[in-house]
CSV table of C-alpha atoms and ligand atoms in Angstrom, one decimal:
chain,number,residue,atom,x,y,z
A,274,UNK,CA,-85.2,-16.1,117.3
A,275,UNK,CA,-86.3,-16.0,113.8
A,276,UNK,CA,-89.9,-17.1,112.9
A,277,UNK,CA,-91.2,-17.5,109.3
A,278,UNK,CA,-94.9,-17.4,109.3
A,279,UNK,CA,-97.0,-18.9,106.0
A,280,UNK,CA,-100.3,-18.2,105.6
A,281,UNK,CA,-102.6,-19.9,102.9
A,282,UNK,CA,-106.0,-21.0,104.2
A,283,UNK,CA,-107.9,-19.5,101.3
A,284,UNK,CA,-107.2,-16.8,98.8
A,285,UNK,CA,-104.0,-15.2,100.4
A,286,UNK,CA,-100.5,-16.5,99.8
A,287,UNK,CA,-98.4,-14.9,102.5
A,288,UNK,CA,-94.7,-15.2,104.0
A,289,UNK,CA,-93.8,-13.1,107.1
A,290,UNK,CA,-90.5,-13.1,108.7
A,291,UNK,CA,-90.2,-12.0,112.7
A,292,UNK,CA,-87.3,-11.7,115.1
A,293,UNK,CA,-89.0,-12.5,118.3
A,294,UNK,CA,-92.2,-10.9,118.2
A,295,UNK,CA,-91.4,-8.0,116.2
A,296,UNK,CA,-92.7,-8.3,112.2
A,297,UNK,CA,-89.8,-7.5,110.0
A,298,UNK,CA,-91.6,-8.2,106.8
A,299,UNK,CA,-95.3,-9.4,105.9
A,300,UNK,CA,-95.7,-10.1,102.0
A,301,UNK,CA,-98.5,-11.3,100.4
A,302,UNK,CA,-100.1,-12.1,97.2
A,303,UNK,CA,-104.1,-12.7,97.0
A,304,UNK,CA,-106.0,-14.4,94.3
A,305,UNK,CA,-108.7,-11.9,92.7
A,306,UNK,CA,-111.1,-12.4,89.9
A,307,UNK,CA,-113.6,-10.1,88.2
A,308,UNK,CA,-116.4,-12.4,88.2
A,309,UNK,CA,-116.9,-16.1,89.5
A,310,UNK,CA,-116.0,-15.7,93.0
A,311,UNK,CA,-113.1,-17.8,94.7
A,312,UNK,CA,-112.8,-21.0,93.0
A,313,UNK,CA,-110.8,-23.3,95.6
A,314,UNK,CA,-108.8,-25.0,92.8
A,315,UNK,CA,-107.8,-21.9,91.1
A,316,UNK,CA,-106.9,-20.3,94.4
A,317,UNK,CA,-104.4,-23.3,95.0
A,318,UNK,CA,-102.9,-22.9,91.7
A,319,UNK,CA,-102.4,-19.3,92.3
A,320,UNK,CA,-100.2,-19.8,95.7
A,321,UNK,CA,-98.2,-22.5,93.7
A,322,UNK,CA,-97.8,-19.9,91.2
A,323,UNK,CA,-96.6,-16.9,93.4
A,324,UNK,CA,-95.0,-18.9,96.6
A,325,UNK,CA,-91.6,-18.6,95.5
A,326,UNK,CA,-91.7,-14.8,94.7
A,327,UNK,CA,-93.5,-14.0,97.8
A,328,UNK,CA,-90.8,-15.8,99.9
A,329,UNK,CA,-88.1,-14.0,97.9
A,330,UNK,CA,-89.6,-10.8,98.6
A,331,UNK,CA,-90.1,-11.3,102.3
A,332,UNK,CA,-86.8,-12.5,102.8
A,333,UNK,CA,-85.4,-9.5,101.0
A,334,UNK,CA,-87.5,-7.0,103.0
A,335,UNK,CA,-86.8,-8.5,106.4
A,336,UNK,CA,-82.8,-8.7,105.4
A,337,UNK,CA,-83.1,-11.9,106.7
A,338,UNK,CA,-81.0,-15.0,105.2
A,339,UNK,CA,-83.1,-18.3,104.7
A,340,UNK,CA,-80.4,-19.8,106.5
A,341,UNK,CA,-80.8,-17.7,109.8
A,342,UNK,CA,-84.6,-18.9,110.1
A,343,UNK,CA,-85.1,-20.9,113.5
A,344,UNK,CA,-88.8,-21.9,113.3
A,345,UNK,CA,-91.2,-22.4,110.4
A,346,UNK,CA,-94.7,-21.6,111.6
A,347,UNK,CA,-97.8,-22.2,109.1
A,348,UNK,CA,-101.6,-22.2,109.1
A,349,UNK,CA,-102.6,-26.0,109.8
A,350,UNK,CA,-106.2,-25.0,109.7
A,351,UNK,CA,-109.3,-24.2,109.4
A,352,UNK,CA,-109.9,-23.4,105.7
A,353,UNK,CA,-109.8,-24.9,102.4
A,354,UNK,CA,-108.1,-28.0,101.7
A,355,UNK,CA,-106.6,-27.2,98.2
A,356,UNK,CA,-105.3,-23.9,99.5
A,357,UNK,CA,-104.0,-25.6,103.1
A,358,UNK,CA,-102.2,-28.2,101.4
A,359,UNK,CA,-99.8,-25.9,99.5
A,360,UNK,CA,-98.9,-23.9,102.4
A,361,UNK,CA,-98.2,-27.1,104.1
A,362,UNK,CA,-96.3,-28.6,101.7
A,363,UNK,CA,-94.2,-25.4,101.3
A,364,UNK,CA,-93.8,-25.3,105.2
A,365,UNK,CA,-92.6,-28.9,105.2
A,366,UNK,CA,-90.3,-28.5,102.2
A,367,UNK,CA,-88.7,-25.6,104.0
A,368,UNK,CA,-88.5,-27.6,107.5
A,369,UNK,CA,-86.6,-30.7,105.6
A,370,UNK,CA,-84.2,-28.1,103.7
A,371,UNK,CA,-83.3,-26.3,106.7
A,372,UNK,CA,-83.6,-28.9,109.5
A,373,UNK,CA,-85.7,-26.3,111.5
A,374,UNK,CA,-88.7,-26.9,113.5
A,375,UNK,CA,-92.3,-26.9,112.1
A,376,UNK,CA,-95.1,-25.2,114.5
A,377,UNK,CA,-98.9,-25.7,113.1
A,378,UNK,CA,-101.0,-22.6,113.9
A,379,UNK,CA,-104.8,-22.4,114.2
A,380,UNK,CA,-105.6,-19.6,111.9
A,381,UNK,CA,-108.5,-18.0,113.8
A,382,UNK,CA,-106.4,-17.9,117.2
A,383,UNK,CA,-103.8,-16.1,115.3
A,384,UNK,CA,-106.0,-13.3,114.3
A,385,UNK,CA,-106.5,-12.8,118.3
A,386,UNK,CA,-103.0,-12.8,118.8
A,387,UNK,CA,-102.0,-10.3,116.4
A,388,UNK,CA,-103.8,-7.8,118.5
A,389,UNK,CA,-101.4,-7.9,120.8
A,390,UNK,CA,-99.0,-6.1,118.9
A,391,UNK,CA,-102.0,-3.2,119.0
A,392,UNK,CA,-101.5,-3.7,122.9
A,393,UNK,CA,-104.6,-5.9,123.8
A,394,UNK,CA,-103.9,-8.2,126.5
A,395,UNK,CA,-107.3,-10.3,127.3
A,396,UNK,CA,-109.5,-9.2,124.4
A,397,UNK,CA,-112.7,-10.6,123.1
A,398,UNK,CA,-112.1,-10.9,119.3
A,399,UNK,CA,-114.6,-10.1,116.6
A,400,UNK,CA,-113.5,-12.0,113.8
A,401,UNK,CA,-115.1,-10.8,110.5
A,402,UNK,CA,-113.5,-12.4,107.5
A,403,UNK,CA,-114.8,-14.1,104.2
A,404,UNK,CA,-115.5,-17.5,105.6
A,405,UNK,CA,-115.5,-17.0,109.3
A,406,UNK,CA,-117.7,-14.7,111.4
A,407,UNK,CA,-116.9,-15.6,115.1
A,408,UNK,CA,-116.8,-14.0,118.4
A,409,UNK,CA,-113.8,-15.7,120.5
A,410,UNK,CA,-112.3,-15.2,123.9
A,411,UNK,CA,-109.8,-16.8,126.2
A,412,UNK,CA,-111.8,-18.5,129.0
A,413,UNK,CA,-111.1,-21.7,131.3
A,414,UNK,CA,-107.9,-22.4,129.7
A,415,UNK,CA,-109.0,-22.2,126.0
A,416,UNK,CA,-109.9,-20.1,123.3
A,417,UNK,CA,-113.5,-20.4,122.9
A,418,UNK,CA,-116.2,-19.4,120.3
A,419,UNK,CA,-119.1,-17.5,122.2
A,420,UNK,CA,-120.7,-16.5,118.8
A,421,UNK,CA,-120.4,-17.5,115.5
A,422,UNK,CA,-122.5,-17.2,112.2
A,423,UNK,CA,-125.2,-20.1,111.9
A,424,UNK,CA,-124.9,-19.9,108.1
A,425,UNK,CA,-122.4,-18.2,105.9
A,426,UNK,CA,-119.3,-15.9,106.9
A,427,UNK,CA,-120.0,-12.1,106.7
A,428,UNK,CA,-117.5,-11.6,103.9
A,429,UNK,CA,-119.1,-14.2,102.1
A,430,UNK,CA,-121.9,-12.5,102.1
A,431,UNK,CA,-120.6,-9.2,101.2
A,432,UNK,CA,-118.9,-11.0,98.5
A,433,UNK,CA,-122.5,-12.7,97.2
A,434,UNK,CA,-124.4,-9.8,97.1
A,435,UNK,CA,-121.5,-7.8,95.6
A,436,UNK,CA,-121.8,-10.6,92.5
A,437,UNK,CA,-125.4,-10.2,92.3
A,438,UNK,CA,-124.8,-6.2,91.8
A,439,UNK,CA,-122.3,-6.9,89.3
A,440,UNK,CA,-119.4,-5.9,91.6
A,441,UNK,CA,-115.9,-8.1,91.2
A,442,UNK,CA,-114.4,-10.4,94.0
A,443,UNK,CA,-113.4,-9.1,96.7
A,444,UNK,CA,-116.9,-7.0,96.7
A,445,UNK,CA,-116.2,-5.6,100.3
A,446,UNK,CA,-114.5,-2.6,99.5
A,447,UNK,CA,-116.7,-1.6,96.4
A,448,UNK,CA,-119.7,-2.2,98.9
A,449,UNK,CA,-118.0,0.4,101.5
A,450,UNK,CA,-117.5,2.9,98.4
A,451,UNK,CA,-121.1,2.8,97.3
A,452,UNK,CA,-122.4,3.0,100.9
A,453,UNK,CA,-120.5,6.3,101.5
A,454,UNK,CA,-123.2,7.5,98.6
A,455,UNK,CA,-126.4,5.8,100.6
A,456,UNK,CA,-128.8,8.3,101.2
A,457,UNK,CA,-132.3,6.1,102.7
A,458,UNK,CA,-132.0,3.2,105.1
A,459,UNK,CA,-134.1,0.1,103.3
A,460,UNK,CA,-135.0,-2.0,106.1
A,461,UNK,CA,-133.6,-5.6,106.2
A,462,UNK,CA,-133.7,-8.8,108.3
A,463,UNK,CA,-132.2,-8.5,111.5
A,464,UNK,CA,-131.2,-12.0,113.0
A,465,UNK,CA,-129.2,-12.1,116.1
A,466,UNK,CA,-129.8,-15.1,118.1
A,467,UNK,CA,-128.0,-15.0,121.6
A,468,UNK,CA,-124.6,-14.5,120.7
A,469,UNK,CA,-125.0,-15.9,117.4
A,470,UNK,CA,-125.8,-14.3,114.0
A,471,UNK,CA,-127.8,-15.4,110.6
A,472,UNK,CA,-127.4,-14.0,107.3
A,473,UNK,CA,-129.3,-16.5,105.0
A,474,UNK,CA,-132.8,-14.5,105.3
A,475,UNK,CA,-131.2,-11.2,104.8
A,476,UNK,CA,-129.4,-12.4,101.8
A,477,UNK,CA,-132.5,-13.8,100.1
A,478,UNK,CA,-134.3,-10.5,100.9
A,479,UNK,CA,-131.7,-8.4,99.6
A,480,UNK,CA,-131.3,-10.4,96.2
A,481,UNK,CA,-135.3,-9.8,95.9
A,482,UNK,CA,-134.7,-6.4,96.4
A,483,UNK,CA,-131.7,-6.3,93.9
A,484,UNK,CA,-134.0,-8.1,91.3
A,485,UNK,CA,-137.2,-5.8,91.8
A,486,UNK,CA,-134.4,-2.9,90.3
A,487,UNK,CA,-136.5,-0.4,93.0
A,488,UNK,CA,-133.6,0.5,95.0
A,489,UNK,CA,-130.2,2.1,94.2
A,490,UNK,CA,-127.1,0.2,94.4
A,491,UNK,CA,-125.9,3.0,96.9
A,492,UNK,CA,-129.0,2.7,99.4
A,493,UNK,CA,-128.7,-1.1,99.4
A,494,UNK,CA,-125.1,-1.2,100.1
A,495,UNK,CA,-125.5,1.6,102.7
A,496,UNK,CA,-128.3,-0.6,104.3
A,497,UNK,CA,-126.5,-3.8,104.3
A,498,UNK,CA,-123.7,-2.3,106.1
A,499,UNK,CA,-125.6,-0.9,108.7
A,500,UNK,CA,-127.8,-4.1,109.5
A,501,UNK,CA,-124.9,-6.7,109.4
A,502,UNK,CA,-122.4,-4.4,111.3
A,503,UNK,CA,-124.8,-3.6,114.0
A,504,UNK,CA,-125.3,-7.1,114.3
A,505,UNK,CA,-121.8,-8.0,114.7
A,506,UNK,CA,-121.6,-5.1,117.2
A,507,UNK,CA,-124.5,-6.3,119.3
A,508,UNK,CA,-122.9,-9.7,119.5
A,509,UNK,CA,-119.5,-8.5,120.3
A,510,UNK,CA,-121.1,-6.4,123.3
A,511,UNK,CA,-123.1,-8.8,124.3
A,512,UNK,CA,-119.8,-11.5,124.7
A,513,UNK,CA,-117.8,-8.7,126.3
A,514,UNK,CA,-120.7,-8.2,129.1
A,515,UNK,CA,-121.0,-12.1,129.2
A,516,UNK,CA,-117.3,-12.6,129.7
A,517,UNK,CA,-116.4,-9.2,131.9
A,518,UNK,CA,-113.8,-8.3,129.2
A,519,UNK,CA,-112.7,-4.6,128.7
A,520,UNK,CA,-111.1,-5.2,125.3
A,521,UNK,CA,-112.2,-5.4,121.8
A,522,UNK,CA,-110.1,-6.7,119.0
A,523,UNK,CA,-111.2,-6.9,115.5
A,524,UNK,CA,-109.5,-9.3,112.7
A,525,UNK,CA,-110.6,-10.4,109.4
A,526,UNK,CA,-110.8,-8.6,106.1
A,527,UNK,CA,-114.5,-7.1,106.7
A,528,UNK,CA,-113.1,-5.3,109.6
A,529,UNK,CA,-110.9,-3.3,107.1
A,530,UNK,CA,-114.4,-1.5,106.8
A,531,UNK,CA,-114.1,2.0,108.3
A,532,UNK,CA,-117.9,2.1,109.1
A,533,UNK,CA,-117.6,-1.2,111.2
A,534,UNK,CA,-114.7,0.1,112.8
A,535,UNK,CA,-116.4,3.2,113.9
A,536,UNK,CA,-119.4,1.1,115.0
A,537,UNK,CA,-116.9,-0.7,117.1
A,538,UNK,CA,-115.2,2.1,118.6
A,539,UNK,CA,-118.8,3.6,119.6
A,540,UNK,CA,-120.1,0.9,121.4
A,541,UNK,CA,-116.5,0.4,123.1
A,542,UNK,CA,-116.2,4.1,124.3
A,543,UNK,CA,-119.9,3.6,125.8
A,544,UNK,CA,-119.2,1.0,127.9
A,545,UNK,CA,-115.7,2.2,129.2
A,546,UNK,CA,-114.1,-0.4,127.0
A,547,UNK,CA,-110.9,-0.3,124.9
A,548,UNK,CA,-111.0,-1.0,121.1
A,549,UNK,CA,-108.0,-2.0,119.5
A,550,UNK,CA,-107.8,-2.5,115.6
A,551,UNK,CA,-104.8,-3.8,114.1
A,552,UNK,CA,-103.5,-2.0,110.9
A,553,UNK,CA,-105.1,-3.3,107.7
A,554,UNK,CA,-102.4,-5.6,106.6
A,555,UNK,CA,-102.8,-7.6,110.2
A,556,UNK,CA,-106.5,-7.7,109.6
A,557,UNK,CA,-106.7,-9.2,106.3
A,558,UNK,CA,-105.5,-12.9,106.3
A,559,UNK,CA,-101.7,-12.5,106.5
A,560,UNK,CA,-98.6,-14.5,107.5
A,561,UNK,CA,-97.3,-12.0,110.3
A,562,UNK,CA,-100.0,-13.2,112.6
A,563,UNK,CA,-99.3,-17.2,111.8
A,564,UNK,CA,-95.6,-16.1,112.6
A,565,UNK,CA,-96.4,-14.4,115.9
A,566,UNK,CA,-98.7,-17.4,117.2
A,567,UNK,CA,-96.3,-19.9,116.0
A,568,UNK,CA,-93.4,-17.6,117.9
A,569,UNK,CA,-95.3,-17.8,121.1
A,570,UNK,CA,-96.3,-21.4,120.9
A,571,UNK,CA,-92.9,-22.8,120.0
A,572,UNK,CA,-91.6,-20.7,123.2
A,573,UNK,CA,-94.2,-22.9,125.2
A,574,UNK,CA,-92.7,-26.2,123.8
A,575,UNK,CA,-95.1,-26.5,120.9
A,576,UNK,CA,-93.7,-28.1,117.7
A,577,UNK,CA,-94.8,-30.7,115.3
A,578,UNK,CA,-92.8,-33.3,113.1
A,579,UNK,CA,-93.6,-33.1,109.2
A,580,UNK,CA,-95.3,-37.0,109.8
A,581,UNK,CA,-97.7,-34.8,112.0
A,582,UNK,CA,-98.0,-31.7,109.9
A,583,UNK,CA,-101.2,-33.1,108.0
A,584,UNK,CA,-103.7,-29.9,107.6
A,585,UNK,CA,-106.7,-29.6,109.3
A,586,UNK,CA,-109.3,-28.0,107.2
A,587,UNK,CA,-112.3,-28.3,109.9
A,588,UNK,CA,-110.1,-27.5,113.1
A,589,UNK,CA,-112.4,-25.7,115.7
A,590,UNK,CA,-110.9,-22.9,117.7
A,591,UNK,CA,-111.6,-24.9,121.1
A,592,UNK,CA,-110.1,-27.9,119.6
A,593,UNK,CA,-106.9,-26.3,120.4
A,594,UNK,CA,-104.7,-27.0,123.8
A,595,UNK,CA,-103.5,-23.7,124.9
A,596,UNK,CA,-100.4,-23.7,126.8
A,597,UNK,CA,-98.6,-20.7,125.7
A,598,UNK,CA,-100.7,-18.1,128.0
B,186,AMP,P1,-110.0,-12.4,104.6
B,186,AMP,O1,-110.7,-13.8,104.5
B,186,AMP,O2,-109.8,-12.1,106.4
B,186,AMP,O3,-109.0,-12.0,104.2
B,186,AMP,O4,-111.2,-11.0,104.4
B,186,AMP,C1,-111.6,-11.4,103.3
B,186,AMP,C2,-113.3,-10.7,103.2
B,186,AMP,O5,-112.8,-9.1,103.6
B,186,AMP,C3,-113.8,-10.4,101.7
B,186,AMP,O6,-114.9,-11.0,101.9
B,186,AMP,C4,-113.7,-8.9,101.3
B,186,AMP,O7,-115.0,-8.5,100.8
B,186,AMP,C5,-113.9,-8.5,102.7
B,186,AMP,N1,-113.3,-6.7,102.8
B,186,AMP,C6,-112.1,-6.6,102.4
B,186,AMP,N2,-112.1,-5.4,102.4
B,186,AMP,C7,-113.4,-4.9,103.0
B,186,AMP,C8,-113.8,-3.6,103.1
B,186,AMP,N3,-113.4,-2.6,103.0
B,186,AMP,N4,-115.3,-3.7,103.7
B,186,AMP,C9,-116.1,-4.9,103.9
B,186,AMP,N5,-115.6,-5.7,103.6
B,186,AMP,C10,-114.2,-6.1,103.3
B,187,MG,MG1,-108.7,-14.9,108.1
């Protein structure tokens, strides 16, 4: 069975081709800016500009012809309306053109399902991306959110701090580079509430520290990383203990950070658990995870008509009926 996966929830437009659960190609093009952060309308315009080339490249790489596609899976939500709409229109057009079924996929659940490719079977997902910061696990017949950010996503925090430091978008990778040169830990507010985290206070505190000019970029980036990653690893561990799960999967662009990977690995090995870290191409927003989840959903009988394919910008992880496990 050939699945085409389509991702367009935010800054990334991606197309992947899968044969059953094997990823044949995973091509993407992401919107970036030197200043100003991510503007939803511009990001959507970017997706319109690149969608045909991304599809062509993905087909070429996979060696599959468009006429061989059996299932069209797309990110139906949650995400930015402007951006989701481009992927949805693209998916509907393909469905009508090829007369093939559509499957609407929840983007957050897809980040967890792609962990299967690295061998995880029943993990806790630490989903650390631009807009999302959630601790998700399968429990009682659904994917449930055990913990999450009470304000902004971790990636948004890094990108906003990065903007104040004069770094471009996305700032996460640059912050990681500066952090390597940090020598002194500057104390920052640490806000963990049960299995939830909050970054608002830390953001304000850090803004004042940047404006004061008293601290080096390196020390601030290092302290920022140590603080927020410790918060994420703490809530992941609490969720693992609560749910009695022995596996952790990382997901989201922020999980590309080698310090976060290291801290997650240490926590897991200390409690006799396994840490699964997908390749970076499957951590960031990608179409392969949408294709894989769509394939699993389709096998369990899930498909939607074009009429039912409206985007779901605010869909919650636990809104989804799970019948494929
Ligand atoms: P996503 O929304 O999952 O595609 O992730 C995008 C976010 O990941 C952005 O906020 C980036 O700044 C962040 N990011 C990407 N690479 C890294 C990295 N190496 N360290 C920290 N954050 C990163
Ligand atoms: Mg994501």
